[in-house]
Short mmCIF file of C-alpha atoms and ligand atoms in Angstrom, two decimals:
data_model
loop_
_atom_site.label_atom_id
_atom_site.label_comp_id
_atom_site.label_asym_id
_atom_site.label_seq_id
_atom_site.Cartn_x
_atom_site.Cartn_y
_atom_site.Cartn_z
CA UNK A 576 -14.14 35.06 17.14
CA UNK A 577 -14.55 31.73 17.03
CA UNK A 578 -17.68 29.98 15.53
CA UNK A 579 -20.34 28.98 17.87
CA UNK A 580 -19.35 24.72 18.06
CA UNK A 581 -22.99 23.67 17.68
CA UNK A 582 -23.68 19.86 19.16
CA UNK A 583 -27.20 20.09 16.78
CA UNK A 584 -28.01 17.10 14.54
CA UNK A 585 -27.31 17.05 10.91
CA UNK A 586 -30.40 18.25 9.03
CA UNK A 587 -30.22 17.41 5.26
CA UNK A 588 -29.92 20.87 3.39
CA UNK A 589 -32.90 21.11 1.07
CA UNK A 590 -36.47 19.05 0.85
CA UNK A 591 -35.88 17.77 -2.45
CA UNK A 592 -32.09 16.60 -1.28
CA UNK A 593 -33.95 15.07 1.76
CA UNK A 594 -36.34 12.85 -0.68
CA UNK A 595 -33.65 12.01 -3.25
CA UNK A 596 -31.28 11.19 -0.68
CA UNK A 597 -34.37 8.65 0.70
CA UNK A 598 -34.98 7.33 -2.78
CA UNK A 599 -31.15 6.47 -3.04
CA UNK A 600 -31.57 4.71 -0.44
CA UNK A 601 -34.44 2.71 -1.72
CA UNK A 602 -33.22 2.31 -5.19
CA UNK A 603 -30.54 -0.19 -5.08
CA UNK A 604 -29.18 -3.66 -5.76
CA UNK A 605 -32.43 -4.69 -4.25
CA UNK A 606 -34.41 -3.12 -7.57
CA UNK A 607 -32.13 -3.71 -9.93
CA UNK A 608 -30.33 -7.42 -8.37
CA UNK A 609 -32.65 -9.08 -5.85
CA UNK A 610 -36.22 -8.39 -7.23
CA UNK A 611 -35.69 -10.00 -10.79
CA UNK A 612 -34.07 -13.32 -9.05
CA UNK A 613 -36.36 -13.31 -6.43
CA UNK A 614 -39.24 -13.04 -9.14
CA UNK A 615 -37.74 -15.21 -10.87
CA UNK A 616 -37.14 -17.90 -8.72
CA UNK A 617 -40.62 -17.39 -7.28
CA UNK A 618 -42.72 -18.27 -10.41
CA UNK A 619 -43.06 -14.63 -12.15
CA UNK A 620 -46.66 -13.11 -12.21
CA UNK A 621 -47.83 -14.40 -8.95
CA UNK A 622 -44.48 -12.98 -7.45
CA UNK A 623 -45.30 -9.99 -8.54
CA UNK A 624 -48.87 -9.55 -7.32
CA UNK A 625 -47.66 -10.37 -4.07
CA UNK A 626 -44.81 -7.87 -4.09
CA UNK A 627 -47.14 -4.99 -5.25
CA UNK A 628 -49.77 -5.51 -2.80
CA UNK A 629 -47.30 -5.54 0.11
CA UNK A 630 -45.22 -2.24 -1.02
CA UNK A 631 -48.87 -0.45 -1.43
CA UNK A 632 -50.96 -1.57 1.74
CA UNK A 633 -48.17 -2.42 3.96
CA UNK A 634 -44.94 -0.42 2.69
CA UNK A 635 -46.69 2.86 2.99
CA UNK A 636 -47.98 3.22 6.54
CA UNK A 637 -45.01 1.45 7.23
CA UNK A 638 -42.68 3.91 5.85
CA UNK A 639 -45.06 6.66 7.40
CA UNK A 640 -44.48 5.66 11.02
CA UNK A 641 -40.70 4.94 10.29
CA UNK A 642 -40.45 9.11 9.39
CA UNK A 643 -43.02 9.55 12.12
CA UNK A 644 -40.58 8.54 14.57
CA UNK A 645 -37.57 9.29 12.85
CA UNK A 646 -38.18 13.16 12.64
CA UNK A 647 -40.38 13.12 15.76
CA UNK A 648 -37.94 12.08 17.89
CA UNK A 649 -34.88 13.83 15.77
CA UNK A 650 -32.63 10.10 17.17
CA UNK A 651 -31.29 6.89 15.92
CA UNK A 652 -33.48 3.98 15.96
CA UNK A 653 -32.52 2.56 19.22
CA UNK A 654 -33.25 6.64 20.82
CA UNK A 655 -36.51 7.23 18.41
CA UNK A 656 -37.83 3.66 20.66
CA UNK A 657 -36.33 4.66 24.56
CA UNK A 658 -37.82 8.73 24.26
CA UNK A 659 -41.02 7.87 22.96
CA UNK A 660 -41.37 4.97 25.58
CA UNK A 661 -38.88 5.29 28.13
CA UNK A 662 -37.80 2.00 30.22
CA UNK A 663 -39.62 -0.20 28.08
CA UNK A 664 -38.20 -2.88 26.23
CA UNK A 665 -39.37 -1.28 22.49
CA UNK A 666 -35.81 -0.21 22.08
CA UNK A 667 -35.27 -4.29 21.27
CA UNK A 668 -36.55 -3.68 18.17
CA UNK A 669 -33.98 -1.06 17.62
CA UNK A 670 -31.15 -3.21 18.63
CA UNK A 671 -32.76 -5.86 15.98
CA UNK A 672 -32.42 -3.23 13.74
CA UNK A 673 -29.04 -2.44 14.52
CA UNK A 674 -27.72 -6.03 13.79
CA UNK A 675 -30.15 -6.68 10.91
CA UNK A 676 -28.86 -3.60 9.35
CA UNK A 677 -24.38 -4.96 9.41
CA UNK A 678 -26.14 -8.63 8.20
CA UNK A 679 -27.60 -6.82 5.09
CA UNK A 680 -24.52 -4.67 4.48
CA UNK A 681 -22.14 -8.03 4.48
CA UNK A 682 -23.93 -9.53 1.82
CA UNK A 683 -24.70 -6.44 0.36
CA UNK A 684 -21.06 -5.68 -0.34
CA UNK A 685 -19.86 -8.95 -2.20
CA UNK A 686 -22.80 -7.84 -4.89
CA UNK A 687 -21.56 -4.50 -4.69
CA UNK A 688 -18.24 -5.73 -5.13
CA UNK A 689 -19.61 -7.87 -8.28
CA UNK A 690 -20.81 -4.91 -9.92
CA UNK A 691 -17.39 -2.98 -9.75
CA UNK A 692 -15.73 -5.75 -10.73
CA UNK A 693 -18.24 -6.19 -14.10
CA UNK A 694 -17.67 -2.49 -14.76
CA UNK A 695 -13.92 -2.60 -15.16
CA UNK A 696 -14.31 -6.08 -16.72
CA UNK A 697 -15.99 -4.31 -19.23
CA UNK A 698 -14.08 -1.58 -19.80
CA UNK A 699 -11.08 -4.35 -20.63
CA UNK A 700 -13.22 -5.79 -22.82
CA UNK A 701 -13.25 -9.11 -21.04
CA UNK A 702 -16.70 -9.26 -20.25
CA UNK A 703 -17.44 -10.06 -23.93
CA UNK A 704 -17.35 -13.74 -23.65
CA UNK A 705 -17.46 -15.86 -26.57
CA UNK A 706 -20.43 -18.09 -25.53
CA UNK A 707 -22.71 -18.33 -23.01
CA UNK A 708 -20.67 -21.10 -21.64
CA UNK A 709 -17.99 -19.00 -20.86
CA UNK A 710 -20.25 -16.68 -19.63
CA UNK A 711 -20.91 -18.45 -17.15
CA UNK A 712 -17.83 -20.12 -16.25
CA UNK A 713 -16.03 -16.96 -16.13
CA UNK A 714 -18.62 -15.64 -13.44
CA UNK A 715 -18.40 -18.68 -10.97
CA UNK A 716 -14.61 -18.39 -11.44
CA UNK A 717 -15.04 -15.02 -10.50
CA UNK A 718 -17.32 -15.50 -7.56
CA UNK A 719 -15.43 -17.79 -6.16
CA UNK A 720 -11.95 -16.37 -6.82
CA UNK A 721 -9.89 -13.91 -4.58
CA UNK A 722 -10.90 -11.33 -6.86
CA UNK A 723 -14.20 -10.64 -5.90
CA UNK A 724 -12.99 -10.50 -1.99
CA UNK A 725 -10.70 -7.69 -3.00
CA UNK A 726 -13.99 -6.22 -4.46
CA UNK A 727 -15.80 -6.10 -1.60
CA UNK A 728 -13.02 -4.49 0.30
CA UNK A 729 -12.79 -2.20 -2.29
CA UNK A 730 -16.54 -1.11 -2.03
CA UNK A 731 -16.12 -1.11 1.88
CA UNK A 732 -13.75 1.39 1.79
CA UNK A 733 -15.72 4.13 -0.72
CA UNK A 734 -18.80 3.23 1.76
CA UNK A 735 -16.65 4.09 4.83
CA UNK A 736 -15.68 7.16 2.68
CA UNK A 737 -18.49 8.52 1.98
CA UNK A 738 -19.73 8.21 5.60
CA UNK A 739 -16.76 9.72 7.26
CA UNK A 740 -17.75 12.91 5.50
CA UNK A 741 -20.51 13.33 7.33
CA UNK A 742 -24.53 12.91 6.01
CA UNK A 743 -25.07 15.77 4.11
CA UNK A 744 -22.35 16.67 2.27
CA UNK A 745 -21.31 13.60 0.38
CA UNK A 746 -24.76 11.19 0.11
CA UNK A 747 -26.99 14.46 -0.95
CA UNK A 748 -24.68 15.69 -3.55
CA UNK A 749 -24.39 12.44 -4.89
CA UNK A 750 -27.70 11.03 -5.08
CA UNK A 751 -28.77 13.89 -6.72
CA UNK A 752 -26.90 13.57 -9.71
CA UNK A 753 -26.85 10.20 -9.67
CA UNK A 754 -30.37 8.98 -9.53
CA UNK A 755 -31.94 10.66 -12.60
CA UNK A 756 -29.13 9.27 -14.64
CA UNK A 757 -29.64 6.03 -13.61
CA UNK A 758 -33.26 6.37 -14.36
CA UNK A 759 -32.50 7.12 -17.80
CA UNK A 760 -30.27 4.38 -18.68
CA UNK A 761 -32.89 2.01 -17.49
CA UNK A 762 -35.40 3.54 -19.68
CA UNK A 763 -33.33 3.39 -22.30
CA UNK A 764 -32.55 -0.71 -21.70
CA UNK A 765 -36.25 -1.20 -21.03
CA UNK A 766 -37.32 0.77 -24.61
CA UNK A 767 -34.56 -1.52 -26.28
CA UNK A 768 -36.33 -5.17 -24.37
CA UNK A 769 -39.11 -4.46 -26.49
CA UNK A 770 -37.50 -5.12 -29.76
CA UNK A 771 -36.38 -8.57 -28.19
CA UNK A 772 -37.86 -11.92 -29.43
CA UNK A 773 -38.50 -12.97 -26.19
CA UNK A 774 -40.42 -9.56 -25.23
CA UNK A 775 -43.70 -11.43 -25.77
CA UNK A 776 -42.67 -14.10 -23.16
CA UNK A 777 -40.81 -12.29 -20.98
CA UNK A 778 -43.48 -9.66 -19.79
CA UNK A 779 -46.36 -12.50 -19.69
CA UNK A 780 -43.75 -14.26 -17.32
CA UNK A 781 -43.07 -11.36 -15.01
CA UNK A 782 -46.97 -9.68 -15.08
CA UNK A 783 -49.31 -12.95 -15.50
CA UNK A 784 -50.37 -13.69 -12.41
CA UNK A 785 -50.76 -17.36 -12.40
CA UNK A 786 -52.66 -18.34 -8.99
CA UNK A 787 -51.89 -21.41 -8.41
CA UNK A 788 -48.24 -21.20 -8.02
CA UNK A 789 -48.82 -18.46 -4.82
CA UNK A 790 -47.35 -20.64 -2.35
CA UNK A 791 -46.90 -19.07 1.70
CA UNK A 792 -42.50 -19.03 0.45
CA UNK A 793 -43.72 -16.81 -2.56
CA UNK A 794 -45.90 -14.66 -0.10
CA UNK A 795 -42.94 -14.50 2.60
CA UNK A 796 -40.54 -13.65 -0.02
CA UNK A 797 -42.32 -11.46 -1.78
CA UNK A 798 -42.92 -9.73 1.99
CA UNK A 799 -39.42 -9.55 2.89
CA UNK A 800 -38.62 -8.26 -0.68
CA UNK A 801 -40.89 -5.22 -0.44
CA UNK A 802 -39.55 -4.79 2.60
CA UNK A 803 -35.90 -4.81 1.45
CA UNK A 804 -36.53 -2.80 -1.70
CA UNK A 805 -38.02 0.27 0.49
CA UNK A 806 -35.39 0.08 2.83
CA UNK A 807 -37.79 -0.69 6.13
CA UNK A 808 -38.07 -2.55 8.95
CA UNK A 809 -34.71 -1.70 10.24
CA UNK A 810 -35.30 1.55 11.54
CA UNK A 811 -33.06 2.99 7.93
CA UNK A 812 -35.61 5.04 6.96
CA UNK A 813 -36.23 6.18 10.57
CA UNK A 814 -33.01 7.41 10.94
CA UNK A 815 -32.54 9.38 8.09
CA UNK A 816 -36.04 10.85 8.51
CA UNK A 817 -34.04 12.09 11.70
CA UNK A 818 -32.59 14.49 9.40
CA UNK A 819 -35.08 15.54 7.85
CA UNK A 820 -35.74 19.56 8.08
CA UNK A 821 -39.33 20.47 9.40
CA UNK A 822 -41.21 21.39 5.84
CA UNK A 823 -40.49 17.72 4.71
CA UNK A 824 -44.24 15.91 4.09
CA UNK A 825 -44.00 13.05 5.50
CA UNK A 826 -46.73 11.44 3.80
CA UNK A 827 -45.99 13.20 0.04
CA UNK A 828 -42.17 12.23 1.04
CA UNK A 829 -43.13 8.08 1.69
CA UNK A 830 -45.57 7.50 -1.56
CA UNK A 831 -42.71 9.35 -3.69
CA UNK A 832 -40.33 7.20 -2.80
CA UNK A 833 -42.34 3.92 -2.68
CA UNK A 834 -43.40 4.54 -6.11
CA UNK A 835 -39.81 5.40 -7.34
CA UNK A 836 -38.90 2.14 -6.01
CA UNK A 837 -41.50 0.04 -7.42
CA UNK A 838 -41.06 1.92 -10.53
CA UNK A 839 -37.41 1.03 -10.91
CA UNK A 840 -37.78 -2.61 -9.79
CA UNK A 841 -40.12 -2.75 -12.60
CA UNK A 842 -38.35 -1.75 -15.06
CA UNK A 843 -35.82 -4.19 -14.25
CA UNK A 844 -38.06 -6.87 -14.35
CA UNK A 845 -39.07 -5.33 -18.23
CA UNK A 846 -35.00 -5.26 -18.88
CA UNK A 847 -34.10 -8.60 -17.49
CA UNK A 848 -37.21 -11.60 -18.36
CA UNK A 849 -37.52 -10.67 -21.98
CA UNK A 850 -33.64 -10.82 -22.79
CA UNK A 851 -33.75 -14.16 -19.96
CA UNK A 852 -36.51 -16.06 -22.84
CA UNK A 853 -34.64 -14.18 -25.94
CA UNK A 854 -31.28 -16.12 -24.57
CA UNK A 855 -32.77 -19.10 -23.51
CA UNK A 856 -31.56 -18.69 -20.15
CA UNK A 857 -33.43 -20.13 -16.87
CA UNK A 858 -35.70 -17.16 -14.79
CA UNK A 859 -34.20 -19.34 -11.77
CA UNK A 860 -30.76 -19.13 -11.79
CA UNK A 861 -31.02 -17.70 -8.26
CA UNK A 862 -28.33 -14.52 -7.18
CA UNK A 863 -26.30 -14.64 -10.51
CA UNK A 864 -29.36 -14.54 -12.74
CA UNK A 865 -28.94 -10.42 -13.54
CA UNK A 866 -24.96 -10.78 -13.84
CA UNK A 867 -25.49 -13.69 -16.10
CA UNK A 868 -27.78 -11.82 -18.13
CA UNK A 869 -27.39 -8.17 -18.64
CA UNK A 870 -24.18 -8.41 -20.50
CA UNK A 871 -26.25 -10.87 -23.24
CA UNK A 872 -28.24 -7.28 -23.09
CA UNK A 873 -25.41 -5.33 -23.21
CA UNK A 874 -22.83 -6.90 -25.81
CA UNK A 875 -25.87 -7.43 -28.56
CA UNK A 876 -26.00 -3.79 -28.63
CA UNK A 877 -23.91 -1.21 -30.68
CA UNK A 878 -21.17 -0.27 -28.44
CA UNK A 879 -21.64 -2.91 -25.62
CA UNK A 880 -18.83 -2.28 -23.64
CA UNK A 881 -19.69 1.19 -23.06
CA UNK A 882 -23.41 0.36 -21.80
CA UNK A 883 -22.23 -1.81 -19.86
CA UNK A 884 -18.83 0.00 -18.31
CA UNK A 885 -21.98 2.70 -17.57
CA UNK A 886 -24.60 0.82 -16.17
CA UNK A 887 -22.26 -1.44 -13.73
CA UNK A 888 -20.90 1.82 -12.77
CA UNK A 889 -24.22 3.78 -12.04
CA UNK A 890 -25.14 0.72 -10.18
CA UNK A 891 -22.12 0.68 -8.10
CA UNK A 892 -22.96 4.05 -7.11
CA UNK A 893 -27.04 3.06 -6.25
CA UNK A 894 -25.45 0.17 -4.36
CA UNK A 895 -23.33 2.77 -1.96
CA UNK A 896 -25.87 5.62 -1.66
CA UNK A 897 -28.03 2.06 -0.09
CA UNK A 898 -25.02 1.11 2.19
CA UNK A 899 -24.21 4.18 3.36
CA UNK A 900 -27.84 4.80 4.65
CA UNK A 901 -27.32 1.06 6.03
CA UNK A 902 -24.25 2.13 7.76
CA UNK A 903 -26.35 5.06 9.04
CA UNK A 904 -28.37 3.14 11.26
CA UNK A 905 -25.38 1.59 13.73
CA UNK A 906 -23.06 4.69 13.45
CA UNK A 907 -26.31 7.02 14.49
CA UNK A 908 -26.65 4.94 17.68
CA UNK A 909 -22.96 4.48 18.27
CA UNK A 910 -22.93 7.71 18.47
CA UNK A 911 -25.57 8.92 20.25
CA UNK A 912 -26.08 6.07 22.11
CA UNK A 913 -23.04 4.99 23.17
CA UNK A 914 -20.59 8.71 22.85
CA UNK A 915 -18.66 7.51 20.52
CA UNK A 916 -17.58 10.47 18.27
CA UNK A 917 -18.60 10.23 14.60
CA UNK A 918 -15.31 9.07 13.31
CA UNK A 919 -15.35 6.42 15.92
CA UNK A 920 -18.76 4.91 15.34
CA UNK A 921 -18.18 4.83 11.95
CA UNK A 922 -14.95 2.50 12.10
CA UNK A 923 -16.47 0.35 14.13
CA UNK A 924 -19.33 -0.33 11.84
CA UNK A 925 -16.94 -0.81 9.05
CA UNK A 926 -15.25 -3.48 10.79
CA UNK A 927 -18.34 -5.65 11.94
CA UNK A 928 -19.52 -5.03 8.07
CA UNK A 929 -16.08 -6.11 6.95
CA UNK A 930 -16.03 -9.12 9.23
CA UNK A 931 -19.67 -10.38 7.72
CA UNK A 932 -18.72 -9.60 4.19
CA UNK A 933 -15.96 -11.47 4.57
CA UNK A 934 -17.35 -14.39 5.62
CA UNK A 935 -20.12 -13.61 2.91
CA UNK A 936 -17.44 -13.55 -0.04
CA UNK A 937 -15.57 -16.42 1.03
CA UNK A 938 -19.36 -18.37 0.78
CA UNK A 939 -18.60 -18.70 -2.90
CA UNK A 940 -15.10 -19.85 -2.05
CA UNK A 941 -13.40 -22.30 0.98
CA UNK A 942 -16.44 -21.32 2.89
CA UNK A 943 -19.14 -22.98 0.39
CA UNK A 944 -19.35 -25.86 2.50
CA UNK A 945 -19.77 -24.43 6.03
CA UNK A 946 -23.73 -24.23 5.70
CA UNK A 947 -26.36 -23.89 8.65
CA UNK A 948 -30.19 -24.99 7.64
CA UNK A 949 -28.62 -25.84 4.45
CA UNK A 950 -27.63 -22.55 3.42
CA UNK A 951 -24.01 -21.15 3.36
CA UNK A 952 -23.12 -17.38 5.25
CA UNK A 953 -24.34 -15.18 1.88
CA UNK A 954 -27.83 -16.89 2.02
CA UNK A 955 -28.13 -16.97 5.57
CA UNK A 956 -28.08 -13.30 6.54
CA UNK A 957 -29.98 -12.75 3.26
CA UNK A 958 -32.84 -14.68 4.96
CA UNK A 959 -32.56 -14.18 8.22
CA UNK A 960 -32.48 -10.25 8.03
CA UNK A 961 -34.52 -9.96 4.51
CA UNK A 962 -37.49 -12.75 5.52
CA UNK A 963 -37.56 -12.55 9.36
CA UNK A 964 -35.67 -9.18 10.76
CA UNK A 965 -37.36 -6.81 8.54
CA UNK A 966 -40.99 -8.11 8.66
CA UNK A 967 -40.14 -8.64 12.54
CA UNK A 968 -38.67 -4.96 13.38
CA UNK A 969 -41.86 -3.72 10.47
CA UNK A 970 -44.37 -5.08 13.03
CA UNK A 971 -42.85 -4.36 15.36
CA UNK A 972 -42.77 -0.58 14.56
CA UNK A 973 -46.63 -0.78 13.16
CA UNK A 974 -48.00 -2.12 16.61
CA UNK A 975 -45.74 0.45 18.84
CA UNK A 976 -46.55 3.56 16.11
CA UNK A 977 -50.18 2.71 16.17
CA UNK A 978 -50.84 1.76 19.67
CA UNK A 979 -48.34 3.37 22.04
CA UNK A 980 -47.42 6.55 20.35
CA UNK A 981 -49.91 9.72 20.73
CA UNK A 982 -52.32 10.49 18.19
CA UNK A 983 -51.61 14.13 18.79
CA UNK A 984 -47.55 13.37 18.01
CA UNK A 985 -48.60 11.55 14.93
CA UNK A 986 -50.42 14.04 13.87
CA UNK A 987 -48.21 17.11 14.66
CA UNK A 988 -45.53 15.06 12.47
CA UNK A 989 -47.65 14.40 8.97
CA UNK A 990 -49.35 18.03 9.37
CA UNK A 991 -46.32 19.86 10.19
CA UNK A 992 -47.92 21.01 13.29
CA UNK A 993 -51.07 22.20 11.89
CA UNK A 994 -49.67 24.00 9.05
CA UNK A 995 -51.93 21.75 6.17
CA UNK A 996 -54.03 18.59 6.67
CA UNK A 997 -53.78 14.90 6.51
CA UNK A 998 -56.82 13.74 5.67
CA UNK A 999 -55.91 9.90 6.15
CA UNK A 1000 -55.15 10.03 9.38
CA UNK A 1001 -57.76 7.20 10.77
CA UNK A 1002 -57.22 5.38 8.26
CA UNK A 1003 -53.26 5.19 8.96
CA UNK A 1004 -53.75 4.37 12.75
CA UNK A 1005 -56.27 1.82 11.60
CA UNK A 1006 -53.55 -0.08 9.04
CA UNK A 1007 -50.96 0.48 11.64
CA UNK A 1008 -53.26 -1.03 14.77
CA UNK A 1009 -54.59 -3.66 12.80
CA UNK A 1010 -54.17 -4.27 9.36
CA UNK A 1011 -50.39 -4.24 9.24
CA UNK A 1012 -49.41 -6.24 12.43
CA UNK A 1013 -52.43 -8.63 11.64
CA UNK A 1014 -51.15 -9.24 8.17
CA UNK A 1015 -47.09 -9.85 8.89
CA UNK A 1016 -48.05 -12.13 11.02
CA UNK A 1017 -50.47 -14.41 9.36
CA UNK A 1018 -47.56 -14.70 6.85
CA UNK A 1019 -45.20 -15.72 9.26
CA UNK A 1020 -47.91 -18.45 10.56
CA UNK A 1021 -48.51 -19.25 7.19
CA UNK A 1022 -44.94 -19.87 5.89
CA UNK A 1023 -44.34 -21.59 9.22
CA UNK A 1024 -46.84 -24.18 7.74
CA UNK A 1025 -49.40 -23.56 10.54
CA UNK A 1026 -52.36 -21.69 8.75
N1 LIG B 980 -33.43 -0.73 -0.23
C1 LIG B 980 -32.08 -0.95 -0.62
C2 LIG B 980 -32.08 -1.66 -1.96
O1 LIG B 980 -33.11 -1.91 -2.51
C3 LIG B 980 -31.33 -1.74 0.42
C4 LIG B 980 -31.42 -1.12 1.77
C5 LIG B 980 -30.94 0.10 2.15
C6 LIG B 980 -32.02 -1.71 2.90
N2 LIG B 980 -31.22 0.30 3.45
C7 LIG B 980 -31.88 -0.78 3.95
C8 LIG B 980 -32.68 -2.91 3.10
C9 LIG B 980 -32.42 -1.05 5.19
C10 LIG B 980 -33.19 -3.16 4.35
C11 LIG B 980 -33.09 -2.25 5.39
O2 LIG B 980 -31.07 -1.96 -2.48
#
């Protein structure tokens, strides 16, 4: 006989899958690429002070209503909005989401694309330049050459991939493996920073706070970079708490993986601004400060090319287990939404990701000079999605989570129905009511130039 055809919902097979596979997702280039130039660029110490304080008192009730919904409601992003408040217009912020999410994942891809190109560059042995000159040359050649185009189609594809296999198959297996041994090599590039000349100067730069360089476009940035590095706002981390099985802990499940995060963007930070003074290099060369550096890293160290072949690689792969869950977001309401059938949804958010990303990748080429506020296609979606989408869709979620979703559904969600306690409960509807709403937007005022 045939097998019952179910029409149920992917579930991902096992808890710890479930919270590796949401960790991938975190851990990504925005760890390992975007917090070092972004804390660089934003004066260090007072950066950082920023971007801790947001990931801890905003990040984590923020991530807890994302699941909240997410597994609540068992939908995509734009669903999760319309069940819990039927015609309403919440389900905007899910359509925000939805576009936010194929802005991110064109950009995303040219540095994705950057990375595999560094990691066969390395295995050639052509990323061991002769001096930092050519360093550098050879990377804006690169950027701006039809090379790193093919790149990003070639990352495209493994992304579309990955994703036509279905959610848990692929991602889970992946991630699993993947992760911890990415972990490792970091440890083991952060253990060797300390024997650098520039340790001293390096670490004081990242983790000395000095006040008077907090400006409101270090506190916005440092916003839309906590945002970015824990994968929220968008309703990502909604929809893959969608597939999350019933014994997940929701609350255990969002401090893991906000402290995995911070932990790895911190040890990036320790890899990347002691070798930046060792080399005399500037903290604010902007998006091609980590590709500019790390092989100075790599290439001083007994067999360079092969920590570097390894590390570009296991960052290629932390780049795709972050664009697939991207992905996840429009092919989920596709979908569901719309009836498309999986295969469907998923080509057509390849396409509208390989439209951006080409118009991203040719930013560094004949595009350069086709800017809008002064900045070209690459830093455009960067800020409109990182600095005004994701603290936009965050509040957005806080204010609807904490005033317009039951207490008793809340609840039901972070105790599993009763089965154990969650003690914090007040205090979560509290953040969410208040403090978080209240706080993302006094930063946009404030950046605005109004307060
Ligand atoms: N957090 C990922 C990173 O740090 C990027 C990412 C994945 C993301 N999904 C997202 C960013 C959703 C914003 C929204 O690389």
């Amino acid at each position: 006989m045939l097998k019952e055809i179910t029409t149920e919902r992917a579930v991902f097979a096992t808890k710890i899958g479930a919270v590796a596979t949401t960790v991938g997702s975190a851990v990504g280039l925005g760890n390992i690429w975007r917090f070092p130039y972004e804390a660089g660029v934003h004066g260090g110490g007072a950066f950082m002070i920023c971007y801790l304080s947001f990931v801890f008192i905003l990040g984590v009730p923020l991530l807890i209503a994302e699941f909240v919904m997410g597994r609540g409601t068992r939908a995509n992003v734009f669903g999760a909005y319309r069940k819990l408040r039927p015609a309403s217009h919440w389900n905007l912020f899910g359509i925000l989401g939805i576009i936010a999410s194929l802005l991110i994942i064109s950009f995303y891809a040219v540095v994705a694309g950057w990375t595999a190109e560094f990691c066969l560059a390395s295995l050639s042995g052509q990323l061991e330049f002769a001096s930092e000159e050519a360093r550098h040359e050879g990377f804006m050649t690169f950027t701006s050459g039809s090379n790193s185009v093919v790149w990003t189609l070639i990352f495209l594809a493994f992304n579309f991939m990955i994703l036509i296999g279905g959610v848990t198959k692929g991602i889970e297996r992946a991630s699993n493996i993947l992760m911890p041994i990415f972990f490792l090599l970091l440890l083991a590039f952060c253990i060797n920073s300390f024997f650098m000349p520039g340790f001293g100067e390096g670490m004081k730069y990242l983790f000395y706070p000095d006040f008077s360089k907090i400006s409101p476009s270090v506190i916005l940035g440092a916003l839309g970079q906590a945002f970015f590095s824990l994968s929220l706002g968008l309703g990502c981390m909604m929809t893959y708490a969608s597939y999350f099985s019933d014994k997940n802990r929701l609350g255990k499940t969002a401090v893991t993986t906000a402290f995995l995060d911070t932990l790895v963007a911190i040890l990036a930070g320790i890899i990347i601004f002691p070798a930046v003074f060792s080399f005399n290099l500037s903290p604010e060369a902007g998006p091609t400060l980590v590709f500019e550096v790390l092989p100075h890293i790599f290439y001083q160290l007994p067999g360079g090319m092969i920590w570097s072949t390894l590390f570009f690689l296991l960052l290629f792969l932390a780049s795709l287990t972050s664009t697939v869950s991207m992905s996840e977001i429009s092919i989920s309401y596709f979908s569901e939404e719309k009836g498309m059938s999986r295969s469907r949804a998923t080509a057509l958010s390849a396409f509208i990701s390989l439209v951006g990303a080409l118009l991203c990748a040719f930013s560094f080429g004949f595009l350069s000079e086709v800017t809008f506020f002064g900045k070209n296609f690459f830093n455009l979606f960067d800020y409109l999605s990182s600095n005004i989408a994701l603290p936009l869709g965050g509040m957005g979620c806080s204010i609807f989570v904490g005033w317009f979703v039951k207490r008793k559904f809340i609840k039901d969600q972070l105790t599993d129905f009763g089965t154990f306690k969650f003690r914090l409960l007040n205090i979560l509807i509290f953040f969410l009511r208040w403090f978080c709403p209240a706080a993302i937007f006094l930063i946009f005022l404030n950046s605005l130039g109004i307060l």
